[in-house]
Tab-separated table of C-alpha atoms and ligand atoms in Angstrom:
chain	number	residue	atom	x	y	z
A	1	MET	CA	-25.451	19.466	-17.845
A	2	THR	CA	-23.228	20.744	-15.020
A	3	THR	CA	-19.553	21.605	-15.598
A	4	ILE	CA	-18.549	18.442	-13.732
A	5	GLU	CA	-20.817	16.259	-15.891
A	6	SER	CA	-19.447	17.793	-19.044
A	7	ILE	CA	-15.791	17.290	-17.993
A	8	LEU	CA	-16.625	13.674	-17.204
A	9	THR	CA	-17.673	13.053	-20.821
A	10	GLN	CA	-14.103	13.783	-22.009
A	11	GLU	CA	-11.587	11.080	-22.847
A	12	ASP	CA	-8.744	12.844	-21.038
A	13	PHE	CA	-8.506	15.360	-18.251
A	14	SER	CA	-6.250	18.403	-18.197
A	15	ARG	CA	-4.682	19.700	-14.982
A	16	GLU	CA	-7.418	22.368	-14.796
A	17	ASP	CA	-10.138	19.761	-15.310
A	18	LEU	CA	-8.717	17.689	-12.488
A	19	ILE	CA	-8.590	20.668	-10.157
A	20	THR	CA	-12.250	21.399	-10.925
A	21	LEU	CA	-13.167	17.756	-10.332
A	22	LEU	CA	-11.225	17.613	-7.071
A	23	GLU	CA	-13.077	20.687	-5.893
A	24	ALA	CA	-16.538	19.300	-6.775
A	25	ASP	CA	-19.092	19.843	-4.019
A	26	GLU	CA	-21.219	17.226	-2.323
A	27	THR	CA	-23.872	17.043	-5.052
A	28	ASP	CA	-21.449	17.156	-7.952
A	29	ARG	CA	-19.056	14.578	-6.621
A	30	GLN	CA	-21.775	11.960	-6.928
A	31	PHE	CA	-21.397	12.222	-10.723
A	32	ILE	CA	-17.700	11.390	-10.338
A	33	TYR	CA	-18.462	8.399	-8.119
A	34	ASN	CA	-21.134	7.068	-10.499
A	35	ARG	CA	-18.832	7.322	-13.485
A	36	ALA	CA	-15.961	5.657	-11.570
A	37	ALA	CA	-18.226	2.806	-10.436
A	38	ALA	CA	-19.315	2.221	-14.046
A	39	VAL	CA	-15.697	2.234	-15.297
A	40	LYS	CA	-14.702	-0.177	-12.558
A	41	LYS	CA	-17.509	-2.572	-13.430
A	42	GLU	CA	-16.672	-2.525	-17.116
A	43	PHE	CA	-12.880	-2.810	-16.922
A	44	VAL	CA	-11.968	-4.728	-13.771
A	45	GLY	CA	-15.276	-6.234	-12.703
A	46	ASN	CA	-16.823	-6.736	-9.329
A	47	LYS	CA	-14.102	-8.661	-7.527
A	48	VAL	CA	-11.955	-7.532	-4.652
A	49	TYR	CA	-8.635	-9.301	-4.156
A	50	PHE	CA	-7.058	-9.894	-0.768
A	51	ARG	CA	-3.405	-9.252	-0.036
A	52	GLY	CA	-2.485	-10.412	3.454
A	53	LEU	CA	-0.361	-7.661	4.977
A	54	VAL	CA	2.691	-8.650	6.999
A	55	GLU	CA	4.364	-5.731	8.751
A	56	PHE	CA	7.771	-7.353	8.860
A	57	SER	CA	9.764	-4.820	10.885
A	58	ASN	CA	9.584	-1.260	12.159
A	59	ARG	CA	13.342	-0.798	12.071
A	60	CYS	CA	13.997	2.028	9.669
A	61	VAL	CA	17.029	4.093	8.718
A	62	LYS	CA	14.940	6.992	7.475
A	63	ASN	CA	13.383	10.001	9.087
A	64	CYS	CA	10.410	10.982	6.950
A	65	PHE	CA	8.799	13.889	8.824
A	66	TYR	CA	5.290	12.391	8.717
A	67	CYS	CA	5.899	8.820	9.856
A	68	GLY	CA	5.572	7.378	13.362
A	69	VAL	CA	8.084	4.645	12.609
A	70	ARG	CA	10.886	7.075	11.638
A	71	ALA	CA	14.341	6.322	13.056
A	72	GLY	CA	14.229	9.416	15.286
A	73	ASN	CA	11.163	8.214	17.199
A	74	THR	CA	12.642	6.739	20.374
A	75	SER	CA	9.304	6.067	22.045
A	76	ILE	CA	8.523	2.847	20.178
A	77	GLN	CA	9.957	-0.592	20.678
A	78	ARG	CA	11.699	-1.885	17.581
A	79	TYR	CA	10.879	-5.400	16.351
A	80	GLU	CA	11.465	-7.771	13.510
A	81	LEU	CA	9.434	-10.888	12.764
A	82	THR	CA	11.114	-14.279	12.811
A	83	ASP	CA	11.130	-16.395	9.640
A	84	ARG	CA	8.643	-18.671	11.315
A	85	GLU	CA	6.223	-15.838	12.091
A	86	VAL	CA	6.338	-14.733	8.470
A	87	THR	CA	5.886	-18.207	7.013
A	88	GLU	CA	3.002	-18.831	9.409
A	89	ALA	CA	1.266	-15.667	8.256
A	90	ALA	CA	1.911	-16.735	4.655
A	91	ARG	CA	0.433	-20.164	5.323
A	92	PHE	CA	-2.602	-18.557	6.941
A	93	ALA	CA	-3.069	-16.461	3.805
A	94	PHE	CA	-2.653	-19.496	1.580
A	95	GLU	CA	-5.010	-21.697	3.575
A	96	ASN	CA	-7.623	-18.979	3.645
A	97	ARG	CA	-7.367	-18.608	-0.150
A	98	PHE	CA	-5.931	-15.082	-0.119
A	99	ALA	CA	-3.539	-15.944	-3.000
A	100	SER	CA	-1.236	-12.981	-2.265
A	101	ILE	CA	0.644	-11.341	0.569
A	102	VAL	CA	2.383	-7.995	0.976
A	103	ILE	CA	5.478	-7.823	3.140
A	104	GLN	CA	6.081	-4.280	4.312
A	105	SER	CA	8.896	-2.907	6.392
A	106	GLY	CA	10.850	0.111	7.492
A	107	GLU	CA	13.709	0.783	5.125
A	108	ARG	CA	17.110	-0.851	5.545
A	109	SER	CA	19.621	-1.448	2.825
A	110	SER	CA	22.414	-3.489	4.394
A	111	LYS	CA	23.606	-6.583	2.544
A	112	LYS	CA	22.567	-8.651	5.548
A	113	PHE	CA	18.989	-7.386	5.358
A	114	ALA	CA	18.850	-7.983	1.590
A	115	LEU	CA	20.023	-11.559	2.057
A	116	ARG	CA	17.599	-12.205	4.902
A	117	ILE	CA	14.666	-11.163	2.700
A	118	GLU	CA	15.962	-13.173	-0.243
A	119	LYS	CA	16.098	-16.333	1.862
A	120	LEU	CA	12.727	-15.564	3.388
A	121	LEU	CA	11.160	-15.314	-0.059
A	122	HIS	CA	12.368	-18.822	-0.862
A	123	LYS	CA	11.039	-20.111	2.460
A	124	ILE	CA	7.602	-18.583	1.879
A	125	HIS	CA	7.356	-20.152	-1.551
A	126	GLN	CA	8.360	-23.504	-0.083
A	127	ALA	CA	5.786	-23.239	2.690
A	128	THR	CA	2.980	-22.416	0.271
A	129	ASP	CA	3.659	-24.757	-2.679
A	130	ASN	CA	4.823	-21.838	-4.829
A	131	GLU	CA	1.209	-20.744	-5.103
A	132	LEU	CA	1.320	-17.435	-3.270
A	133	HIS	CA	2.089	-14.166	-5.010
A	134	ILE	CA	4.374	-11.903	-3.014
A	135	THR	CA	4.465	-8.124	-3.032
A	136	LEU	CA	7.266	-6.275	-1.285
A	137	SER	CA	7.175	-2.773	0.157
A	138	MET	CA	10.590	-2.113	1.666
A	139	GLY	CA	11.528	1.270	0.342
A	140	GLU	CA	14.461	2.232	-1.843
A	141	GLN	CA	17.084	-0.426	-2.468
A	142	PRO	CA	20.117	-0.873	-4.701
A	143	GLU	CA	19.281	-2.314	-8.129
A	144	ASP	CA	21.059	-5.544	-7.322
A	145	THR	CA	18.833	-6.085	-4.280
A	146	TYR	CA	15.655	-5.470	-6.256
A	147	LYS	CA	16.948	-7.930	-8.853
A	148	ARG	CA	17.769	-10.639	-6.339
A	149	TRP	CA	14.394	-10.302	-4.653
A	150	TYR	CA	12.661	-10.510	-8.033
A	151	GLU	CA	14.573	-13.643	-8.881
A	152	ALA	CA	13.698	-15.085	-5.466
A	153	GLY	CA	10.005	-14.753	-6.326
A	154	ALA	CA	8.792	-11.254	-5.436
A	155	HIS	CA	6.783	-10.053	-8.383
A	156	ARG	CA	5.137	-6.899	-7.243
A	157	TYR	CA	6.583	-3.880	-5.444
A	158	LEU	CA	4.915	-0.948	-3.745
A	159	LEU	CA	6.874	2.265	-3.445
A	160	ARG	CA	4.828	5.378	-2.929
A	161	ILE	CA	6.256	8.540	-4.385
A	162	GLU	CA	4.439	10.139	-1.395
A	163	VAL	CA	4.018	13.442	-3.284
A	164	SER	CA	4.942	14.014	-6.923
A	165	ASN	CA	5.953	17.655	-6.420
A	166	PRO	CA	9.730	17.722	-5.690
A	167	ASP	CA	9.466	20.988	-3.722
A	168	LEU	CA	6.759	19.596	-1.482
A	169	TYR	CA	8.780	16.378	-1.115
A	170	LYS	CA	11.637	18.476	0.279
A	171	LYS	CA	9.387	20.000	2.905
A	172	LEU	CA	8.353	16.549	4.137
A	173	HIS	CA	11.787	14.935	4.342
A	174	PRO	CA	15.228	15.753	5.719
A	175	ASP	CA	17.508	17.367	3.168
A	176	ASN	CA	19.984	14.588	2.370
A	177	ILE	CA	20.695	11.907	-0.197
A	178	THR	CA	18.729	9.137	1.573
A	179	HIS	CA	15.613	11.293	1.303
A	180	ASP	CA	16.056	12.480	-2.254
A	181	TYR	CA	13.021	12.778	-4.537
A	182	HIS	CA	14.960	11.912	-7.678
A	183	ARG	CA	16.435	8.839	-6.080
A	184	ARG	CA	12.945	7.613	-5.217
A	185	LEU	CA	11.742	8.281	-8.739
A	186	GLU	CA	14.698	6.374	-10.144
A	187	ALA	CA	13.907	3.460	-7.813
A	188	LEU	CA	10.390	3.318	-9.281
A	189	ARG	CA	11.790	3.280	-12.807
A	190	MET	CA	14.293	0.595	-11.853
A	191	LEU	CA	11.534	-1.644	-10.483
A	192	LYS	CA	9.646	-1.326	-13.727
A	193	ARG	CA	12.694	-2.122	-15.840
A	194	LEU	CA	13.360	-5.241	-13.775
A	195	GLY	CA	9.902	-6.583	-14.579
A	196	TYR	CA	8.004	-6.005	-11.344
A	197	GLN	CA	4.335	-5.047	-11.290
A	198	VAL	CA	4.809	-1.618	-9.836
A	199	GLY	CA	2.569	0.253	-7.461
A	200	THR	CA	2.942	3.757	-6.189
A	201	GLY	CA	0.822	6.292	-4.395
A	202	VAL	CA	0.576	9.470	-2.395
A	203	MET	CA	-0.675	10.792	0.903
A	204	ILE	CA	-3.634	13.128	0.656
A	205	GLY	CA	-4.307	16.198	2.781
A	206	LEU	CA	-0.740	16.872	3.883
A	207	PRO	CA	0.233	20.255	5.258
A	208	PHE	CA	1.388	22.573	2.414
A	209	GLN	CA	-0.266	20.338	-0.237
A	210	THR	CA	-2.594	22.065	-2.712
A	211	THR	CA	-5.397	20.751	-4.918
A	212	ALA	CA	-3.123	21.447	-7.892
A	213	ASP	CA	-0.524	19.133	-6.302
A	214	LEU	CA	-3.119	16.356	-6.147
A	215	ALA	CA	-4.093	16.953	-9.774
A	216	ASP	CA	-0.400	16.652	-10.646
A	217	ASP	CA	-0.184	13.421	-8.641
A	218	LEU	CA	-2.923	11.895	-10.803
A	219	LEU	CA	-1.146	13.011	-13.959
A	220	PHE	CA	2.097	11.597	-12.563
A	221	PHE	CA	0.521	8.137	-12.128
A	222	LYS	CA	-0.698	8.231	-15.694
A	223	GLU	CA	2.640	9.340	-17.054
A	224	MET	CA	4.495	6.660	-15.045
A	225	ASP	CA	2.046	4.124	-16.465
A	226	ILE	CA	1.784	2.383	-13.105
A	227	ASP	CA	0.120	-1.000	-12.558
A	228	MET	CA	-1.138	-0.472	-9.028
A	229	ALA	CA	-1.919	2.396	-6.682
A	230	GLY	CA	-2.325	2.807	-2.951
A	231	MET	CA	-3.381	6.203	-1.697
A	232	GLY	CA	-4.854	7.410	1.523
A	233	PRO	CA	-5.292	10.390	3.775
A	234	TYR	CA	-2.336	11.744	5.693
A	235	ILE	CA	-2.985	11.204	9.393
A	236	GLU	CA	-0.933	13.120	11.911
A	237	HIS	CA	1.286	11.393	14.472
A	238	HIS	CA	2.290	13.256	17.639
A	239	ASP	CA	5.853	11.878	17.703
A	240	THR	CA	6.793	13.343	14.334
A	241	PRO	CA	8.133	16.734	13.210
A	242	LEU	CA	5.146	17.332	10.913
A	243	TYR	CA	2.811	17.343	13.906
A	244	GLN	CA	3.703	20.993	14.588
A	245	TYR	CA	1.822	21.930	11.391
A	246	ARG	CA	-1.426	20.207	12.361
A	247	HIS	CA	-3.204	23.587	12.474
A	248	LEU	CA	-2.777	23.707	8.677
A	249	LEU	CA	-4.635	20.448	8.114
A	250	LEU	CA	-8.077	20.035	6.624
A	251	PRO	CA	-10.557	18.378	9.001
A	252	ARG	CA	-10.151	14.598	8.800
A	253	ILE	CA	-13.475	14.069	7.066
A	254	GLU	CA	-12.415	16.431	4.279
A	255	ARG	CA	-9.128	14.596	3.899
A	256	PHE	CA	-11.195	11.424	3.578
A	257	ASN	CA	-13.516	12.927	0.958
A	258	LEU	CA	-10.545	14.128	-1.061
A	259	SER	CA	-9.004	10.663	-0.866
A	260	LEU	CA	-12.223	9.074	-2.101
A	261	LYS	CA	-12.300	11.498	-5.023
A	262	MET	CA	-8.672	10.685	-5.828
A	263	VAL	CA	-9.519	6.961	-5.951
A	264	ALA	CA	-12.546	7.583	-8.174
A	265	LEU	CA	-10.676	9.902	-10.542
A	266	LEU	CA	-7.747	7.535	-10.846
A	267	ARG	CA	-10.137	4.698	-11.706
A	268	ILE	CA	-11.642	6.848	-14.475
A	269	MET	CA	-8.179	7.808	-15.773
A	270	MET	CA	-6.460	4.409	-15.491
A	271	LYS	CA	-9.255	1.985	-16.099
A	272	ASN	CA	-7.571	-1.381	-15.634
A	273	ILE	CA	-5.013	-0.855	-12.869
A	274	ASN	CA	-5.354	-2.277	-9.365
A	275	ILE	CA	-6.262	0.265	-6.697
A	276	ALA	CA	-6.081	-0.524	-2.984
A	277	ALA	CA	-8.679	0.486	-0.422
A	278	THR	CA	-6.189	1.550	2.230
A	279	THR	CA	-6.245	1.196	5.995
A	280	ALA	CA	-5.780	4.950	6.387
A	281	MET	CA	-9.218	5.408	4.728
A	282	GLN	CA	-10.736	3.163	7.393
A	283	THR	CA	-8.968	5.130	10.119
A	284	ILE	CA	-11.057	8.197	9.370
A	285	ASP	CA	-14.322	6.530	8.383
A	286	PRO	CA	-15.126	3.060	9.772
A	287	GLN	CA	-16.664	2.276	6.377
A	288	GLY	CA	-13.887	3.990	4.466
A	289	ARG	CA	-12.578	0.954	2.665
A	290	GLU	CA	-16.045	-0.144	1.553
A	291	LYS	CA	-16.691	3.333	0.222
A	292	ALA	CA	-13.403	3.159	-1.704
A	293	ILE	CA	-14.447	-0.206	-3.155
A	294	MET	CA	-17.729	1.285	-4.348
A	295	VAL	CA	-15.929	4.047	-6.285
A	296	GLY	CA	-12.975	2.203	-7.756
A	297	SER	CA	-10.780	0.140	-5.432
A	298	ASN	CA	-10.408	-3.578	-6.105
A	299	VAL	CA	-7.690	-4.630	-3.643
A	300	LEU	CA	-7.820	-4.934	0.123
A	301	MET	CA	-5.027	-5.722	2.536
A	302	PRO	CA	-6.194	-7.551	5.685
A	303	ASN	CA	-3.542	-7.313	8.379
A	304	LEU	CA	-1.819	-10.618	9.182
A	305	THR	CA	0.894	-9.205	11.444
A	306	PRO	CA	0.980	-11.020	14.798
A	307	VAL	CA	-1.074	-8.831	17.132
A	308	LYS	CA	1.713	-8.347	19.706
A	309	TYR	CA	3.717	-6.270	17.225
A	310	ARG	CA	0.966	-4.098	15.873
A	311	GLU	CA	1.123	-1.294	18.415
A	312	ASN	CA	4.710	-0.722	17.321
A	313	TYR	CA	3.870	-0.356	13.642
A	314	LEU	CA	1.849	2.800	13.957
A	315	LEU	CA	2.827	4.830	10.915
A	316	TYR	CA	0.089	7.213	12.071
A	317	GLN	CA	-2.218	7.554	15.074
A	318	ASP	CA	-5.537	5.739	15.559
A	319	LYS	CA	-4.664	2.909	13.186
A	320	PRO	CA	-7.615	0.475	13.348
A	321	CYS	CA	-7.707	-3.283	14.010
A	322	ILE	CA	-4.591	-3.378	16.143
A	323	ASN	CA	-6.159	-5.878	18.522
A	324	GLU	CA	-7.880	-8.187	16.094
A	325	GLU	CA	-6.479	-11.535	15.094
A	326	ALA	CA	-6.465	-12.284	11.382
A	327	ALA	CA	-9.260	-14.845	11.550
A	328	GLU	CA	-11.635	-12.418	13.295
A	329	CYS	CA	-10.834	-9.764	10.733
A	330	GLN	CA	-11.675	-12.055	7.865
A	331	GLY	CA	-15.226	-12.764	8.969
A	332	CYS	CA	-15.905	-9.099	9.387
A	333	LEU	CA	-14.318	-8.233	6.058
A	334	GLU	CA	-16.384	-10.696	4.083
A	335	ALA	CA	-19.583	-9.149	5.381
A	336	ARG	CA	-18.331	-5.654	4.698
A	337	ILE	CA	-17.341	-6.448	1.127
A	338	HIS	CA	-20.688	-8.001	0.361
A	339	MET	CA	-22.376	-4.926	1.754
A	340	ALA	CA	-20.342	-2.839	-0.680
A	341	GLY	CA	-21.875	-4.935	-3.489
A	342	ALA	CA	-18.621	-6.678	-4.358
A	343	GLU	CA	-17.366	-10.252	-4.101
A	344	ILE	CA	-14.026	-11.645	-2.981
A	345	GLY	CA	-11.716	-13.143	-5.576
A	346	TYR	CA	-10.655	-16.106	-3.434
A	347	SER	CA	-7.680	-18.125	-4.705
A	348	GLU	CA	-7.134	-15.653	-7.524
A	349	TRP	CA	-3.922	-13.686	-7.800
A	350	GLY	CA	-5.837	-10.725	-9.141
A	351	ASP	CA	-2.830	-9.382	-11.000
A	352	SER	CA	-3.105	-5.943	-12.475
A	353	LYS	CA	-4.815	-6.215	-15.872
A	354	HIS	CA	-2.834	-3.165	-16.831
A	355	PHE	CA	0.406	-5.030	-16.206
A	356	ALA	CA	-0.679	-7.889	-18.489
A	357	GLU	CA	-1.554	-5.374	-21.189
A	358	ARG	CA	1.774	-3.551	-20.761
A	359	LYS	CA	3.671	-6.833	-21.055
A	360	SER	CA	1.855	-8.009	-24.164
A	361	GLU	CA	2.358	-4.647	-25.872
A	362	GLY	CA	6.075	-4.687	-25.051
A	363	GLU	CA	6.649	-8.130	-26.501
B	1	SAH	N1	9.313	2.066	4.497
B	1	SAH	C1	8.586	1.798	3.310
B	1	SAH	C2	7.263	1.109	3.550
B	1	SAH	C3	6.585	1.369	4.864
B	1	SAH	S1	5.874	2.944	5.066
B	1	SAH	C4	8.365	3.094	2.520
B	1	SAH	O1	8.443	4.147	3.107
B	1	SAH	O2	8.157	2.983	1.328
B	1	SAH	C5	4.394	2.751	4.097
B	1	SAH	C6	3.650	4.007	3.782
B	1	SAH	O3	3.053	4.538	4.956
B	1	SAH	C7	4.470	5.170	3.259
B	1	SAH	O4	4.745	5.029	1.904
B	1	SAH	C8	3.573	6.370	3.581
B	1	SAH	O5	2.840	6.794	2.439
B	1	SAH	C9	2.600	5.831	4.644
B	1	SAH	N2	2.605	6.697	5.819
B	1	SAH	C10	3.639	6.978	6.635
B	1	SAH	N3	3.269	7.883	7.565
B	1	SAH	C11	1.975	8.195	7.327
B	1	SAH	C12	1.028	9.081	7.938
B	1	SAH	N4	1.370	9.823	8.982
B	1	SAH	N5	-0.225	9.139	7.421
B	1	SAH	C13	-0.566	8.364	6.381
B	1	SAH	N6	0.282	7.509	5.751
B	1	SAH	C14	1.542	7.438	6.222
B	2	SF4	FE1	10.695	4.634	7.272
B	2	SF4	FE2	8.809	4.250	5.370
B	2	SF4	FE3	8.246	5.555	7.666
B	2	SF4	FE4	9.823	6.759	5.854
B	2	SF4	S1	7.643	6.169	5.589
B	2	SF4	S2	10.194	6.644	8.065
B	2	SF4	S3	10.930	4.994	5.066
B	2	SF4	S4	8.814	3.400	7.456
């Protein structure tokens, strides 16, 4: 038995184990993928759930060093969807039996913005017979805002910690209170307390990031007892400060392989959470999302943003599918998912099994 095979027989992994697993070579990593595929089959089954992604607005008050949508990038046109555009996307999702949507946006925390989203949530529920599950991904907000949105019918929230190492976090963000690691961590805790299904995640292959950092990220997810995860490779964007460090990056294919290993290891460690196959994976490898599904992912987010806005929501370069209408995407996705040996959970919310377990234990 190889070292990798013997670590994989353990119930829990230490930081050192995880580093060894993350460094597994091409032959050895197959053992990780096989184990992850078996865990996935046993604990969450063969289904992949769709979350229609609506990129609501690229207006953002923040200046994360890695992101193309950052406030300091003056070379993009700023937009915000109308209520009608959002409800139409929601209806498309509903009619095509997606059962869930994710509304994502640059971060803004004005009262006006909070109220706009609150009203929009009600409108979406009205337009879809209260059948659609809504996930929000709108960054850090005051507790009251999170509460109001929850009460207006948002039940899941995605807030990536981005990197779990506070020192690395500092290197990737401006040094001020709106970009504070501890504030972001507190926001995650707040969301959990309020009753949301909570998802977080990290970028993989960032400049200055080590394999030990990634091992710590996996341990962080476990310790936070998260319900959902979305992780993907970091992809450089030329209009961002981090671009100057591109010479420090691993080749893209290695960033992809590391991301795939992270997905597989997280599936082994947190057997019944939901894990997304992210668009950033597809950016590097055209079959990236299918590969993620084969080793652990069970959620996919087809883009429902009206096409005319997509070129202005480029968090990173080379983002795929920016010219494809939602309906075209769907046909292609179905085929791809079947090729990955999975089936689509149409009309099913596909809530995190982990969340249900957490709730029943807490009651
Ligand atoms: N403003 C919200 C949601 C939109 S950004 C927030 O920040 O939480 C969504 C995600 O895009 C971020 O969490 C980040 O992980 C990812 N992202 C941003 N720039 C990226 C890049 N250059 N490469 C890969 N992912 C990136
Ligand atoms: Fe804004 Fe989110 Fe991009 Fe940071 S990652 S600049 S908060 S859109």
